[in-house]
Coordinates of C-alpha atoms in Angstrom, one line a residue:
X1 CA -2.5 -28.1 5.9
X2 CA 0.9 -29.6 4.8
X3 CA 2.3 -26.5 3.0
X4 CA 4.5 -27.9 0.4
X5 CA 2.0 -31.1 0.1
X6 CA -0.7 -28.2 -0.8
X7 CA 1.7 -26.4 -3.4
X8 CA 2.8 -29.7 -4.8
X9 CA -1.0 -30.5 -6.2
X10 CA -1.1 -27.4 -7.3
X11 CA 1.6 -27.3 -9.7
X12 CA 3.0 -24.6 -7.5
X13 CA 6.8 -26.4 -6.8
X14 CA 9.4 -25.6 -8.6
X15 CA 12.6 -25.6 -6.2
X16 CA 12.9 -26.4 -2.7
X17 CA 16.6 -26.7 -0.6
X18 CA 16.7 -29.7 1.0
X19 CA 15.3 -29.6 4.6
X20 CA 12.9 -27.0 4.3
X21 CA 9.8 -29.1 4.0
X22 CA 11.3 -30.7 7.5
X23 CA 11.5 -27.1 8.9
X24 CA 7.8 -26.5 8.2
X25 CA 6.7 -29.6 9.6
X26 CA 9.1 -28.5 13.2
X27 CA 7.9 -25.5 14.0
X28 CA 5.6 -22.3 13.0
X29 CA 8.4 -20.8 10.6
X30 CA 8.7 -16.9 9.1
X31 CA 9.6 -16.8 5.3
X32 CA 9.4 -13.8 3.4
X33 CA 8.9 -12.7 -0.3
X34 CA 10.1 -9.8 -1.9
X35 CA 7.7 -6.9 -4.3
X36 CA 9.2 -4.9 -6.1
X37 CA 8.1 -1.3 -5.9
X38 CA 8.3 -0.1 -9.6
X39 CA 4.6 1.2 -9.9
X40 CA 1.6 2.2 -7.7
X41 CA -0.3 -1.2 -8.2
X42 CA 0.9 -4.9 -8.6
X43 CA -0.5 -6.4 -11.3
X44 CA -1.6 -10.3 -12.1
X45 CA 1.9 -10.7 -12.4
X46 CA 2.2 -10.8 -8.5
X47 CA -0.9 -12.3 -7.7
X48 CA 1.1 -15.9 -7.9
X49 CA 3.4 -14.9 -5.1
X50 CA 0.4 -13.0 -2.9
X51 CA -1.3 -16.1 -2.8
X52 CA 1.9 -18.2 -2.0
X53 CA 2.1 -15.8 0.8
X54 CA -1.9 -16.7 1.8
X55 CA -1.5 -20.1 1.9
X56 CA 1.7 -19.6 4.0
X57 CA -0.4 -18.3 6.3
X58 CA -3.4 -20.4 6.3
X59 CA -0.7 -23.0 7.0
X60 CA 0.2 -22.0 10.5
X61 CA 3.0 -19.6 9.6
X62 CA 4.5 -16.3 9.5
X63 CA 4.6 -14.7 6.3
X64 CA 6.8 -11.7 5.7
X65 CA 6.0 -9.0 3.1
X66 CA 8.9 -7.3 2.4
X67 CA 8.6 -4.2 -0.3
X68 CA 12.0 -3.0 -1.8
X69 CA 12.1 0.2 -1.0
X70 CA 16.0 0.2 -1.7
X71 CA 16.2 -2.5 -4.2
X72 CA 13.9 -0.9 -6.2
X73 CA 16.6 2.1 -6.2
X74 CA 18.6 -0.7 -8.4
X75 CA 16.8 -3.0 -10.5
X76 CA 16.6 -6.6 -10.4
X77 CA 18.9 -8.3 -13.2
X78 CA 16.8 -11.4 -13.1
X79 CA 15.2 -12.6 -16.4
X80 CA 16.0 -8.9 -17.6
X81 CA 17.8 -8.3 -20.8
X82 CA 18.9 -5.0 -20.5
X83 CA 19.1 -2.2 -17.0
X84 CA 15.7 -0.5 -16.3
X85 CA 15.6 3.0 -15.4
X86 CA 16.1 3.7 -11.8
X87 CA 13.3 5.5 -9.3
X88 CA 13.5 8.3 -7.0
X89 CA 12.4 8.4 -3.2
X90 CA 9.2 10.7 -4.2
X91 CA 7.9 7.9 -6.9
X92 CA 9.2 4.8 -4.0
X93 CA 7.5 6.2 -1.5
X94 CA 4.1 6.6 -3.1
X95 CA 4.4 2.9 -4.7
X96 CA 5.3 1.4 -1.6
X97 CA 1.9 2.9 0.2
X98 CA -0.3 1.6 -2.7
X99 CA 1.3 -2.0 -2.6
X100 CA 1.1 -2.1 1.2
X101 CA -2.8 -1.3 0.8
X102 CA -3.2 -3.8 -2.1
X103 CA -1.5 -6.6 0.0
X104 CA -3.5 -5.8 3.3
X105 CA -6.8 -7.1 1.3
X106 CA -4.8 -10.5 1.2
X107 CA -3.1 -11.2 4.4
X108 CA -3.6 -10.6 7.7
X109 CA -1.6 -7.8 9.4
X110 CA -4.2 -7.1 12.1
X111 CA -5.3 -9.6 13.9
X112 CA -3.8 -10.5 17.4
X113 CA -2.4 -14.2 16.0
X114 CA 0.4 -15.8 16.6
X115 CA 1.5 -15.8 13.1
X116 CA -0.1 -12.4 11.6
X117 CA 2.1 -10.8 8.5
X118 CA 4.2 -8.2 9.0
X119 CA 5.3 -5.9 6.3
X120 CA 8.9 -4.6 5.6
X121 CA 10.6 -1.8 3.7
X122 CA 14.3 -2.8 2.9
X123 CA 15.2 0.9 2.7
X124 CA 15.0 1.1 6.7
X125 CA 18.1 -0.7 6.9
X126 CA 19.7 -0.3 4.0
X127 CA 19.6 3.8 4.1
X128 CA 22.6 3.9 6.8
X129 CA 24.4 0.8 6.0
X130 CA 27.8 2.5 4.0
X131 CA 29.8 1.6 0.9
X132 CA 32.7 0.5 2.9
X133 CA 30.9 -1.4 5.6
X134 CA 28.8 -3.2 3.2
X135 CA 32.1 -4.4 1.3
X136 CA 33.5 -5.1 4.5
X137 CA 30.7 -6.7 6.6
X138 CA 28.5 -8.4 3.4
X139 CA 31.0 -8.5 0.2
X140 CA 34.1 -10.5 2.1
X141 CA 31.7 -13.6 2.8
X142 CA 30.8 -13.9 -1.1
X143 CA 33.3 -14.8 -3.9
X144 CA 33.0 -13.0 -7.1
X145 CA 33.2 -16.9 -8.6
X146 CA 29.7 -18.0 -6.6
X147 CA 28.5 -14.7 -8.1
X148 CA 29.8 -15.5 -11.2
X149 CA 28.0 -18.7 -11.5
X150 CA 24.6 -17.6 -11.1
X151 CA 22.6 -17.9 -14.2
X152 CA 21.0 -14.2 -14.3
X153 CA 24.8 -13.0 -14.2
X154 CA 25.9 -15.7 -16.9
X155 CA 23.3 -14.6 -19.1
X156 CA 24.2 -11.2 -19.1
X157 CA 27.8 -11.9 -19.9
X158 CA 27.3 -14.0 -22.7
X159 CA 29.0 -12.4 -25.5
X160 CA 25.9 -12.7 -27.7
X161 CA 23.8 -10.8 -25.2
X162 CA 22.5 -7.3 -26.4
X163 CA 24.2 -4.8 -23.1
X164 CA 26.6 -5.8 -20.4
X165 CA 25.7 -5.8 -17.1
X166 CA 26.4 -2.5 -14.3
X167 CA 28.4 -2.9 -11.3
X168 CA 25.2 -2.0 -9.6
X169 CA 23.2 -4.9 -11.5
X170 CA 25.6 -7.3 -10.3
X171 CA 25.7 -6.1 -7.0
X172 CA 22.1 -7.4 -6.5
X173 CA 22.4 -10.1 -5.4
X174 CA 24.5 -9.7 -2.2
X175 CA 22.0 -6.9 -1.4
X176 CA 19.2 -8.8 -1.5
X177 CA 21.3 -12.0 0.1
X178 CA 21.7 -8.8 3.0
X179 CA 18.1 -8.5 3.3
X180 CA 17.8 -12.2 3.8
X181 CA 20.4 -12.2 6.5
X182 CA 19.0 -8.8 8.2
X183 CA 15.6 -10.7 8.6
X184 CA 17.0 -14.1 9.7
X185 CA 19.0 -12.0 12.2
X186 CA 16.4 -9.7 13.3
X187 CA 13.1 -11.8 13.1
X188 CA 14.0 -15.3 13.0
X189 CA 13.0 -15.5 9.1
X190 CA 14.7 -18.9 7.9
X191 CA 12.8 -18.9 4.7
X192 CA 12.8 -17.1 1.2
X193 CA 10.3 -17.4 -1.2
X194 CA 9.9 -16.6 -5.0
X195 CA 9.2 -17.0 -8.5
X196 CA 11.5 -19.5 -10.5
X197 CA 13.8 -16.5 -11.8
X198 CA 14.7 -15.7 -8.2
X199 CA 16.2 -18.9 -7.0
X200 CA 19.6 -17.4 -7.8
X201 CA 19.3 -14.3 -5.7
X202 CA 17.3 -16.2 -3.2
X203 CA 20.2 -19.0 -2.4
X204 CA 22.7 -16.3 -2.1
X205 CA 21.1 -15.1 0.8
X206 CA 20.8 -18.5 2.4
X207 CA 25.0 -18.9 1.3
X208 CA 25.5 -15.6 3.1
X209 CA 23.3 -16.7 6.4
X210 CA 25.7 -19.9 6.6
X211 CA 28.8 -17.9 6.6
X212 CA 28.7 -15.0 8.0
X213 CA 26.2 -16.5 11.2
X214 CA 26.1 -20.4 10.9
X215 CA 22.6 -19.8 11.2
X216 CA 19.9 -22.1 9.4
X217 CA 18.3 -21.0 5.7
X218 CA 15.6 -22.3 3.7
X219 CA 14.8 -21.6 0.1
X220 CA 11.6 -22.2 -2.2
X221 CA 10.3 -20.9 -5.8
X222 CA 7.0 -21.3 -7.3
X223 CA 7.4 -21.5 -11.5
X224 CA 6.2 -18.5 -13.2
X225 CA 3.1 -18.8 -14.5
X226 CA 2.5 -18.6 -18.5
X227 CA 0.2 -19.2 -20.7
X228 CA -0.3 -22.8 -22.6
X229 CA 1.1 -21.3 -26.0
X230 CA 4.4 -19.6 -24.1
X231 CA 3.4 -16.2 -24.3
X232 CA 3.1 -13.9 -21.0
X233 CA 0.5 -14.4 -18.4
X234 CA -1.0 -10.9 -17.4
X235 CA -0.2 -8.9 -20.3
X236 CA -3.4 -8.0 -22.9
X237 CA -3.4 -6.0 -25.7
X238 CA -3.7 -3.3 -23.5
X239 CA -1.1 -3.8 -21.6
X240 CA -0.8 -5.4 -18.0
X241 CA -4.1 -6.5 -15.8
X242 CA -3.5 -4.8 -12.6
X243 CA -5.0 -5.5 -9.8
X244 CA -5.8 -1.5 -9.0
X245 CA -9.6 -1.4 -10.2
X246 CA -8.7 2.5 -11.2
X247 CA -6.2 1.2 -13.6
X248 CA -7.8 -2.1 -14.4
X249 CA -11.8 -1.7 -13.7
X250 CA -13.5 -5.4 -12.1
X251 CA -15.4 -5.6 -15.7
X252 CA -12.5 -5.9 -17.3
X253 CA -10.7 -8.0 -14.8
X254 CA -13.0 -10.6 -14.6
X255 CA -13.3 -10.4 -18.5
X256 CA -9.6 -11.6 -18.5
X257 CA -10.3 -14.7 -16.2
X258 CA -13.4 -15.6 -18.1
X259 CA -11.6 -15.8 -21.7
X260 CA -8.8 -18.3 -20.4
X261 CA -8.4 -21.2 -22.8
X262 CA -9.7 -24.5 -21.7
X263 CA -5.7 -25.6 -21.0
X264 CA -5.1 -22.5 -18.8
X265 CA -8.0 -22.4 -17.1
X266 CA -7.3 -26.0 -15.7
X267 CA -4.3 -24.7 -14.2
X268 CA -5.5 -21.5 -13.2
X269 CA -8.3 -22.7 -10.8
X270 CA -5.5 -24.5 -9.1
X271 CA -3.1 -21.5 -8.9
X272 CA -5.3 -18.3 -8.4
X273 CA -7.8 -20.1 -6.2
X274 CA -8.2 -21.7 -3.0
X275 CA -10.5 -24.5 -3.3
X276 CA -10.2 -27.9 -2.5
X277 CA -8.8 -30.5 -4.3
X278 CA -11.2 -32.5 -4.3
X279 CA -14.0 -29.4 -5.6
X280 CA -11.0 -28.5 -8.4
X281 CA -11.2 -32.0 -9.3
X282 CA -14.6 -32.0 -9.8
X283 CA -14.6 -29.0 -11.7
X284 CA -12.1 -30.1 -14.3
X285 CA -14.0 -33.2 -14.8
X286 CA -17.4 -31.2 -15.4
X287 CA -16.1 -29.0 -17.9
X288 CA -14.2 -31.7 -19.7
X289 CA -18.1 -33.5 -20.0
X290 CA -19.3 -30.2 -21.2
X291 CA -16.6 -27.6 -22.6
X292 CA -19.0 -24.8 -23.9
X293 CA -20.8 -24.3 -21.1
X294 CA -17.1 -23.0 -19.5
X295 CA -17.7 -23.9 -16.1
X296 CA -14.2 -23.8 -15.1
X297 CA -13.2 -20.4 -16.7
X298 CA -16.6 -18.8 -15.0
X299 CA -15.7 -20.5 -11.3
X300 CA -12.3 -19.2 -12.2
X301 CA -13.7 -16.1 -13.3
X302 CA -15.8 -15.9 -10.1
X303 CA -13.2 -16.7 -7.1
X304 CA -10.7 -14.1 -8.6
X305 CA -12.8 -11.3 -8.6
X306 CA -14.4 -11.7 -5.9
X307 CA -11.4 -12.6 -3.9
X308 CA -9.2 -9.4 -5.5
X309 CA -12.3 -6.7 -5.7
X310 CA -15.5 -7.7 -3.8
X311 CA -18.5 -9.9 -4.7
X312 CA -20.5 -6.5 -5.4
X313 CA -18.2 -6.2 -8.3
X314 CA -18.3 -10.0 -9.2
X315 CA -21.7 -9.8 -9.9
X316 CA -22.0 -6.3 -11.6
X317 CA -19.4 -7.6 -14.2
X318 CA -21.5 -10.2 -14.6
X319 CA -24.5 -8.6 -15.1
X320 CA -22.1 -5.8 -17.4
X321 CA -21.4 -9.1 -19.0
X322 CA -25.4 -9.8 -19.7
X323 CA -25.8 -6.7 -21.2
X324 CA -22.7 -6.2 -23.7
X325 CA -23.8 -9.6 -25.1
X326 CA -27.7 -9.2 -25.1
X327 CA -29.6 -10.6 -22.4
X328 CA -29.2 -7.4 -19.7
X329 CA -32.0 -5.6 -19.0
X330 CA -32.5 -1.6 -18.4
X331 CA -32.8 -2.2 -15.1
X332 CA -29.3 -3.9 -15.1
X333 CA -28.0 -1.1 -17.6
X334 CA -29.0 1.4 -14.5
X335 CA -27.3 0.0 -11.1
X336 CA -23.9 0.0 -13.1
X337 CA -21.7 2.3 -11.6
X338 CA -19.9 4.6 -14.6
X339 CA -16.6 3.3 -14.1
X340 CA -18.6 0.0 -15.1
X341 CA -20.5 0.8 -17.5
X342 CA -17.7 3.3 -19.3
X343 CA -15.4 -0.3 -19.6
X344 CA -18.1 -2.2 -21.1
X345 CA -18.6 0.2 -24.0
X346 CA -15.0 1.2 -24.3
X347 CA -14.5 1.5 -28.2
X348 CA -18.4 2.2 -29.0
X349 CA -19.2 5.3 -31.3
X350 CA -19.8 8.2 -28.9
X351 CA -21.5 11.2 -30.2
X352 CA -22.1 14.5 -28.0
X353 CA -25.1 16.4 -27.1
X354 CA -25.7 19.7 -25.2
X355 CA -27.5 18.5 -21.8
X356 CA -29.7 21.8 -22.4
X357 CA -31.7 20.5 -25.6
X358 CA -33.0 17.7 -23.9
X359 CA -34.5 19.5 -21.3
X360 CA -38.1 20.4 -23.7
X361 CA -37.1 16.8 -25.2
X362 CA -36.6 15.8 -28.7
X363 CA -38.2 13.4 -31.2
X364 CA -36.0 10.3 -31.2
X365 CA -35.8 10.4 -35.0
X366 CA -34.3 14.1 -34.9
X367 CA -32.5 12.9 -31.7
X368 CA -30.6 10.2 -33.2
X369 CA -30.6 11.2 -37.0
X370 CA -30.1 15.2 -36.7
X371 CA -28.7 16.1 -33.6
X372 CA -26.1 13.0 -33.0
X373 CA -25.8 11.6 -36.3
X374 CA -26.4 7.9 -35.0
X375 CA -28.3 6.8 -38.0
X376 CA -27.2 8.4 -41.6
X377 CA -30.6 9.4 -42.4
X378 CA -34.2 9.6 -40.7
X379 CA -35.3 7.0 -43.7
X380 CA -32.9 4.2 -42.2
X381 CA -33.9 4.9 -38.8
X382 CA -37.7 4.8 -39.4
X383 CA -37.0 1.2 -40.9
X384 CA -35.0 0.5 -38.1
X385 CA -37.8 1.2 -35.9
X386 CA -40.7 -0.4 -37.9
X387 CA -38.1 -4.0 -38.0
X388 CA -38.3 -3.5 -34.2
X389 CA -34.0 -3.1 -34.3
X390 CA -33.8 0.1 -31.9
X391 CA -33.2 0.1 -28.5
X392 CA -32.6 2.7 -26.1
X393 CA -31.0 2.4 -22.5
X394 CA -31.9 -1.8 -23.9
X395 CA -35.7 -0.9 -24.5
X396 CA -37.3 -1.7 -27.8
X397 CA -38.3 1.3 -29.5
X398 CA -42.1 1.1 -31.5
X399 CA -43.2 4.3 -31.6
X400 CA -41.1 6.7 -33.9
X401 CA -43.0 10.0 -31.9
X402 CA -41.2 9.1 -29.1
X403 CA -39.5 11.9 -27.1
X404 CA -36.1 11.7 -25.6
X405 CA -35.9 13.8 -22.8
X406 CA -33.6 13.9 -19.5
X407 CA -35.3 11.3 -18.1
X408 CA -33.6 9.0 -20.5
X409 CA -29.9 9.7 -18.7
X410 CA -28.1 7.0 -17.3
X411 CA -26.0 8.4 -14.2
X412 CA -27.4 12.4 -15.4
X413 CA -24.7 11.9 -18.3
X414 CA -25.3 9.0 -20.7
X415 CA -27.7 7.0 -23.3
X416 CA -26.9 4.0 -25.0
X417 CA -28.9 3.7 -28.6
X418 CA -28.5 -0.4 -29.8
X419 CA -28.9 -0.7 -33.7
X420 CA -29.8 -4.6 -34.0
X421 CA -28.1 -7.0 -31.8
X422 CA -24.0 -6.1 -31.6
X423 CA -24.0 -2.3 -32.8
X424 CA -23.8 0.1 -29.8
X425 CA -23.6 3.6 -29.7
X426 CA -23.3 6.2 -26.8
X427 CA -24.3 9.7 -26.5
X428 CA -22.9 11.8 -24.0
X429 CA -24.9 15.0 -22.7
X430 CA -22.9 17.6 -21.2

């Protein structure tokens, strides 16, 4: 596979220092991109640069994950518009072991090939590197002018801009151009790769390689991935979409993919996925035949979560999917697990019952009129019943002597009532 050939179809290109495509084709090169360590999880946000990092790999070369133990300490000016607050070991050390877990489901550390990933920690060789040998050593090769120019520095000087920039903020870049030279000089890595925002930092490192070694440095970004109408890819209304299922459950993660627009769905089965071009192809020109049957945002949908959380969770958010909107079955309802089945009905009235009282059982009209409050009055609820509207655990109701009992739990803890078609409501026994 021709690397940049296979980035370029993609709309995965944005910059790329002359010679490096010429590097790839020579030899099995080591690049490296950079994480930054700022929570427990990465988010969608980073699955762009994870999957630059695959394909690296699939290509024949060696891919370098390098987590900023130390730059993380400081706080990337890039793209920013003010400083961020700053992290302590403690906090670094417990995000670095969740990223380095999340990555591992991506690339291969493990095997015995040639080219299997390694993972880095910047801290490691920043930690005894001092003040005055880092101004010495690093700072003398890089003019405060080149620094000057960079466009994440310009922006933050321009008069109009909100806050001024810290020493430390500017500093960034020559510590991160240090990290590029400690890797080209201590594992042959002759590439750095990154989102469009980065290329500033990124060439500063290849600058710094040049001068202070005469050694040989490559450069390439991929664009940063938005939406069709401008706004921020990964963020919902509930903030971001990580890629942690405890923080972002696979229902809801696949519900992201699946209610793409039309536009960004085209583009995200190239990014996000790794089929061919010529099955892409034919995707896109399916779904443009037939729009409403969303074939691309459900393939989309499909490789993600799969590919991110298992195919076990693929296919219970699809069958979560069924249920919220009418075609699951109880026996469906049952096999979610309650992480699951707690995301679909997120929002749903819940009312509360004592575990005890439905050990003799109750009438369902006293259980869901009296004792939870579901329907208003027992009146409503007969009619309800008698319009065949009621469903329990998503069984149709007839008989209005029923008894509820514990029997009816879902996971020893829960019963879904349905009023109709859309209305939901959950009891919780405790």
């Amino acid at each position: 596979m021709n690397f940049v050939e296979e980035l370029k179809w993609r709309g995965m290109l944005h910059d790329i220092m002359p010679g490096t495509e010429e590097q790839l084709q020579k030899e099995m090169t080591t690049a490296y991109v950079g994480f930054d360590p700022t929570a427990e999880s990465l988010h969608i946000g980073s699955l762009a640069p994870i999957i630059l990092l695959k394909r690296f790999q699939l290509a024949g070369h060696k891919p370098v994950a390098l987590v900023g133990g130390a730059t993380g300490m400081i706080g990337d000016p890039s793209g920013k518009s003010q400083e961020r607050n700053l992290l302590n070991e403690e906090t670094l050390e417990r995000n670095l072991n969740g990223i380095k877990k999340q990555l591992s489901k991506f690339i291969d550390f493990e095997s015995d090939s040639e080219n299997k990933a390694l993972m880095v920690n910047n801290y490691d060789w920043m930690k005894d590197l001092t003040f005055l040998e880092f101004i010495r050593d690093i700072g003398k090769h890089i003019t405060v002018n080149y620094m000057m120019a960079k466009e994440s520095v310009k922006k933050r000087l321009n008069p109009d801009a909100k806050a001024g920039m810290s020493f430390t903020e500017f500093t960034y870049q020559l510590v991160q151009g240090y990290d590029f030279y400690w890797l080209n000089q201590n594992l042959d890595c002759k590439l750095q790769m990154g989102g469009s925002d980065q290329w500033g930092n990124i060439t500063t490192g290849t600058e710094l390689i040049r001068r202070k070694s005469n050694g040989e440095a490559f450069a390439l970004t991929i664009p940063l991935i938005k939406k069709a109408d401008g706004t921020k890819f990964g963020k919902t209304e509930s903030g971001n979409v990580w890629l942690d299922p405890n923080l972002t459950s696979p229902y809801k993660f696949y519900q992201f993919w699946l209610n793409t627009t039309d536009e960004d769905a085209e583009n995200y089965i190239k990014i996000f996925t790794f089929l061919s071009k010529e099955e892409t192809e034919n995707l896109i020109a399916e779904h443009k035949e037939a729009p409403h049957a969303r074939v691309l945002q459900k393939k989309l949908a499909e490789e993600v979560t799969t590919m991110v959380h298992s195919r076990e969770e693929y296919e219970m958010a699809v069958e979560a999917s069924q249920i919220l909107f009418g075609r699951g079955t109880a026996e469906q309802l049952r096999k979610l697990n309650e992480s699951t089945f707690l995301a679909v009905f997120e929002g749903v009235p819940q009312f509360q019952i004592s575990k005890a009282e439905l050990e003799e059982g109750i009438n369902v009209i006293d259980f869901l009129a009296d004792k939870t409050g579901v329907f208003p009055s027992k009146g409503e609820l007969r009619r309800t019943i008698q319009g065949n509207g009621l469903s329990i655990n998503k069984e149709k109701i007839s008989d209005p002597d029923l008894t509820i009992g514990k029997d009816h739990l879902i996971g020893d803890k829960y019963i879904l009532a349905q009023k109709g078609k859309k209305n939901y409501f959950l009891i919780i026994a405790e």
